Tab-separated table of C-alpha atoms in Angstrom:
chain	number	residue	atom	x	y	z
A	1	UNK	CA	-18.799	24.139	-124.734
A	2	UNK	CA	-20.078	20.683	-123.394
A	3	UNK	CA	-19.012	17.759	-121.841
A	4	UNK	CA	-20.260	14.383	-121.012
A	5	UNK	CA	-22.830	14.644	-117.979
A	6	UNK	CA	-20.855	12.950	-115.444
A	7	UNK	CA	-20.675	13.868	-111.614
A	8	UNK	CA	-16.279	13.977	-112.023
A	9	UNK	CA	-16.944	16.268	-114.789
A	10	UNK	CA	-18.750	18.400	-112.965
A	11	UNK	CA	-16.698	18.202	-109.853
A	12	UNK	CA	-13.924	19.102	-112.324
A	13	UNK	CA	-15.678	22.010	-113.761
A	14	UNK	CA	-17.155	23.509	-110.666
A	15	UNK	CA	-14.185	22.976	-107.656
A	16	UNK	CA	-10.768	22.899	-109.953
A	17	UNK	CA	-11.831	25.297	-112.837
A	18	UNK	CA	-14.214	27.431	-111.310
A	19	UNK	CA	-16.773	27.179	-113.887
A	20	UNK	CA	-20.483	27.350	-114.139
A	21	UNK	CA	-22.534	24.850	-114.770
A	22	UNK	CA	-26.191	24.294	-116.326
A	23	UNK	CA	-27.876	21.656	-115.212
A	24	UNK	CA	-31.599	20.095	-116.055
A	25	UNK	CA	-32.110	18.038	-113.393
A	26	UNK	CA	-35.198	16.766	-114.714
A	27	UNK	CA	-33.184	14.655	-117.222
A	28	UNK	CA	-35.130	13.843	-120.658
A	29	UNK	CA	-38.117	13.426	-118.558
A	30	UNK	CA	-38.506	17.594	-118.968
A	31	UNK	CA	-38.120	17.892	-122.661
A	32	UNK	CA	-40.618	14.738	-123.307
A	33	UNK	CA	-43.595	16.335	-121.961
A	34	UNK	CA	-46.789	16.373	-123.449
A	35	UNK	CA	-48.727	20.167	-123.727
A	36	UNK	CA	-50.762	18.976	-121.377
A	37	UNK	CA	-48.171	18.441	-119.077
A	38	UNK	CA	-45.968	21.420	-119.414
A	39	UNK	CA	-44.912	23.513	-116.538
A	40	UNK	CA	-45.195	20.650	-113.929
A	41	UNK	CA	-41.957	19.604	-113.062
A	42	UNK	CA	-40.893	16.256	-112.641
A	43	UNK	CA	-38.767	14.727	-109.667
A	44	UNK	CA	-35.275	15.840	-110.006
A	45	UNK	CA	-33.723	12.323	-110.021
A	46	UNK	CA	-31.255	10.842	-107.242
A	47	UNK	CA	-30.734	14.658	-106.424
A	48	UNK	CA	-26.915	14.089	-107.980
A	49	UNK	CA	-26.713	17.735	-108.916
A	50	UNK	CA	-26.905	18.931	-105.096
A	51	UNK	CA	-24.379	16.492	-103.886
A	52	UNK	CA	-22.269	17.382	-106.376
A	53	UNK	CA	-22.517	21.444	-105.313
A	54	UNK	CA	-22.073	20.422	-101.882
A	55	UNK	CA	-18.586	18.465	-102.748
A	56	UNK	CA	-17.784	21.104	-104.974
A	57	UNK	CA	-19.098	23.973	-102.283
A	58	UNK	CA	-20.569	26.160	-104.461
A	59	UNK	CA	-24.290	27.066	-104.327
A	60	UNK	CA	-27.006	26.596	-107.003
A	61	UNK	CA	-28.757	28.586	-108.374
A	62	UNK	CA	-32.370	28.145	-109.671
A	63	UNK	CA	-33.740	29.530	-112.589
A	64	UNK	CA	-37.254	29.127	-113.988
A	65	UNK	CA	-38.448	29.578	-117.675
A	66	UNK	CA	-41.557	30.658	-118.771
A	67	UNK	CA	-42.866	30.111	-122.643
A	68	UNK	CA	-40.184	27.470	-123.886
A	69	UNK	CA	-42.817	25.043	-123.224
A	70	UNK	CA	-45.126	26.796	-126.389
A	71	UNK	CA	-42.559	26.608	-129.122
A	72	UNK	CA	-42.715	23.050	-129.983
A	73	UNK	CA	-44.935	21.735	-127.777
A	74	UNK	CA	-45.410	17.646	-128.043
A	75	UNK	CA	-49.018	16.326	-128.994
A	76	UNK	CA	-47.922	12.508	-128.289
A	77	UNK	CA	-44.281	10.791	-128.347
A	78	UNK	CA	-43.796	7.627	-130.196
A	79	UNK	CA	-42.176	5.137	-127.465
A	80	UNK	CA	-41.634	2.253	-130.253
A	81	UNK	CA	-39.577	4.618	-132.528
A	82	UNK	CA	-37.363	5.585	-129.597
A	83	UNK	CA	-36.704	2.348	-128.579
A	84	UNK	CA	-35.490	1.404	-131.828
A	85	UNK	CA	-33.367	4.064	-132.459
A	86	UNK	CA	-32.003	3.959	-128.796
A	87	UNK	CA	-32.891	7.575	-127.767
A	88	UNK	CA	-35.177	8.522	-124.671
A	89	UNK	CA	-37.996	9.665	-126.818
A	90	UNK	CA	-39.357	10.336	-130.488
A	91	UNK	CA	-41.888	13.851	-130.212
A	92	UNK	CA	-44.327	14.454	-132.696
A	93	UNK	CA	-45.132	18.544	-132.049
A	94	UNK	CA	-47.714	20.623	-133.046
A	95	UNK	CA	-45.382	22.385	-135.637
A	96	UNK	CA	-44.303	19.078	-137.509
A	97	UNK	CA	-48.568	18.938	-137.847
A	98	UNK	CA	-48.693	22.573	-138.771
A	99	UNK	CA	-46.358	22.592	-140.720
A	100	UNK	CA	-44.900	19.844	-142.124
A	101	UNK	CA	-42.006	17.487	-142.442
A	102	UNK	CA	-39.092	19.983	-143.405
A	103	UNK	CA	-40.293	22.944	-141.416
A	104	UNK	CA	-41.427	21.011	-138.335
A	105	UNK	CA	-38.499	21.908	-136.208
A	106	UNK	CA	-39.100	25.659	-136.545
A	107	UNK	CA	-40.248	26.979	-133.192
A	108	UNK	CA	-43.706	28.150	-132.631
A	109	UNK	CA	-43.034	32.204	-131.385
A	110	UNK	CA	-43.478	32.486	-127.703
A	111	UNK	CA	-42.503	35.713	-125.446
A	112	UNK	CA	-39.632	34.018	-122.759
A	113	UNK	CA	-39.303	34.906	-119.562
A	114	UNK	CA	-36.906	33.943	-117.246
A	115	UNK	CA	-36.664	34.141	-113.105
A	116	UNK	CA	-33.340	33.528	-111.155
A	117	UNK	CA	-34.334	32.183	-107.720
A	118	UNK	CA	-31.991	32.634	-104.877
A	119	UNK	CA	-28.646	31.098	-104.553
A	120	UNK	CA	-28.711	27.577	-102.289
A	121	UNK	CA	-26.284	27.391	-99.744
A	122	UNK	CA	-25.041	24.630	-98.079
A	123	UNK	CA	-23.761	24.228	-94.433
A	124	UNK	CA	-21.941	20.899	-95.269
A	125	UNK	CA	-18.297	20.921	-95.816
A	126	UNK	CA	-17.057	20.500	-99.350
A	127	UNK	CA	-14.776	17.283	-100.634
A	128	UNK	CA	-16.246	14.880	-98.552
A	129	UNK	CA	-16.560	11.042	-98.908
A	130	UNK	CA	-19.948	10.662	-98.795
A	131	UNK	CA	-23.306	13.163	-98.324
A	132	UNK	CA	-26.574	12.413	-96.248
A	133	UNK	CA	-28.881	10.894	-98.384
A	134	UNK	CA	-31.927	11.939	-96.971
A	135	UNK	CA	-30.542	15.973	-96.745
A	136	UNK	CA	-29.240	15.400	-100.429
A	137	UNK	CA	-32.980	14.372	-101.610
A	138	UNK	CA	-34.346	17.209	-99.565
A	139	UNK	CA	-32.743	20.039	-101.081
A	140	UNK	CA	-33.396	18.825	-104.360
A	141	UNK	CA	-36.899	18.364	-103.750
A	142	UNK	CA	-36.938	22.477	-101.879
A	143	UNK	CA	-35.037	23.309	-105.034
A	144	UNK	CA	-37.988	21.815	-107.205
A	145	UNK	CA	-40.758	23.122	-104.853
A	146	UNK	CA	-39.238	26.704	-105.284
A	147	UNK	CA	-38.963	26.109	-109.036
A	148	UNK	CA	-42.850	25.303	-109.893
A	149	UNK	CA	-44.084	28.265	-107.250
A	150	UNK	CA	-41.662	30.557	-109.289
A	151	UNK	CA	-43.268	29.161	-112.660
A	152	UNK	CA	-46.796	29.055	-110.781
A	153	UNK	CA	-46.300	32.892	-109.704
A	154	UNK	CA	-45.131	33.285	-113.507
A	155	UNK	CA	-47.926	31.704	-115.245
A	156	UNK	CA	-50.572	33.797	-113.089
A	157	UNK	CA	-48.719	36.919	-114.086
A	158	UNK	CA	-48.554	36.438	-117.627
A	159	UNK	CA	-50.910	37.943	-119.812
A	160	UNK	CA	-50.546	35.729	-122.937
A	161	UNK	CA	-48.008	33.587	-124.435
A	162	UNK	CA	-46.972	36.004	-127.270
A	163	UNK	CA	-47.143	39.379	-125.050
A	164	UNK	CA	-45.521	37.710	-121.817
């Protein structure tokens, strides 16, 4: 199931049900990137995701994906379209060009791979008021920089998109 992205939701989920939890911590920025763009991650917001696994005390743990990016890759977005409908972004993909209108959401075939990083620990003691900022912010951003070497290491190892 899914529920509203909201940090007492997730608090809720991780410390009193014992749940797991996906996160993208890139936000919409990941899904709106342009082909040219793909596989460089953006900054992983106000790092809200790690200060919520350090109240909850649970780790996180990365995973990195390899050849989503190539099945509907974005050619351009259309940022006066979005704003009218009220959504982060409008893509127009290389498959709505290939092949049309009503078959322009079928995904482009693409061999997926996918890497589970290490769990991240943290030495701070759960259900507490308030986090450090600055060691908040830096675990996200070690969380990130081990996510784009993993999909760095990935790319270099793949032979082509279809084959992996």
């Amino acid at each position: 199931g899914g529920v509203q992205a909201h940090p007492d939701n997730a608090y809720r989920l991780l410390r009193e049900q014992q749940q797991l939890l996906t996160v993208f911590p890139e936000g919409t920025k990941g899904p709106a990137k342009t082909y040219g763009e793909r596989y460089q991650l953006r900054r992983f917001g106000r790092g809200g995701f790690v200060q919520i696994a350090m109240r909850a005390g649970v780790p996180i743990i990365p995973v990195a994906v390899v050849g989503s990016e190539e099945t509907m890759p974005i050619v351009w977005r259309v940022p006066g379209l979005a704003k009218l409908l009220g959504v982060p972004y409008v893509p127009i993909t290389a498959n709505m060009l290939a092949l049309g209108p009503l078959l322009g959401f079928v995904p482009f075939p693409a061999k997926i791979r996918i890497r589970v990083l290490d769990p991240v620990h943290f030495d701070e003691p759960p259900d507490q008021p308030r986090y450090s900022r600055s060691r908040v912010m830096d675990a996200a951003e070690a969380i990130r920089q081990d996510i784009q070497e993993a999909l760095y290491d990935m790319l270099g190892s793949r032979r082509s998109i279809w084959r992996g």
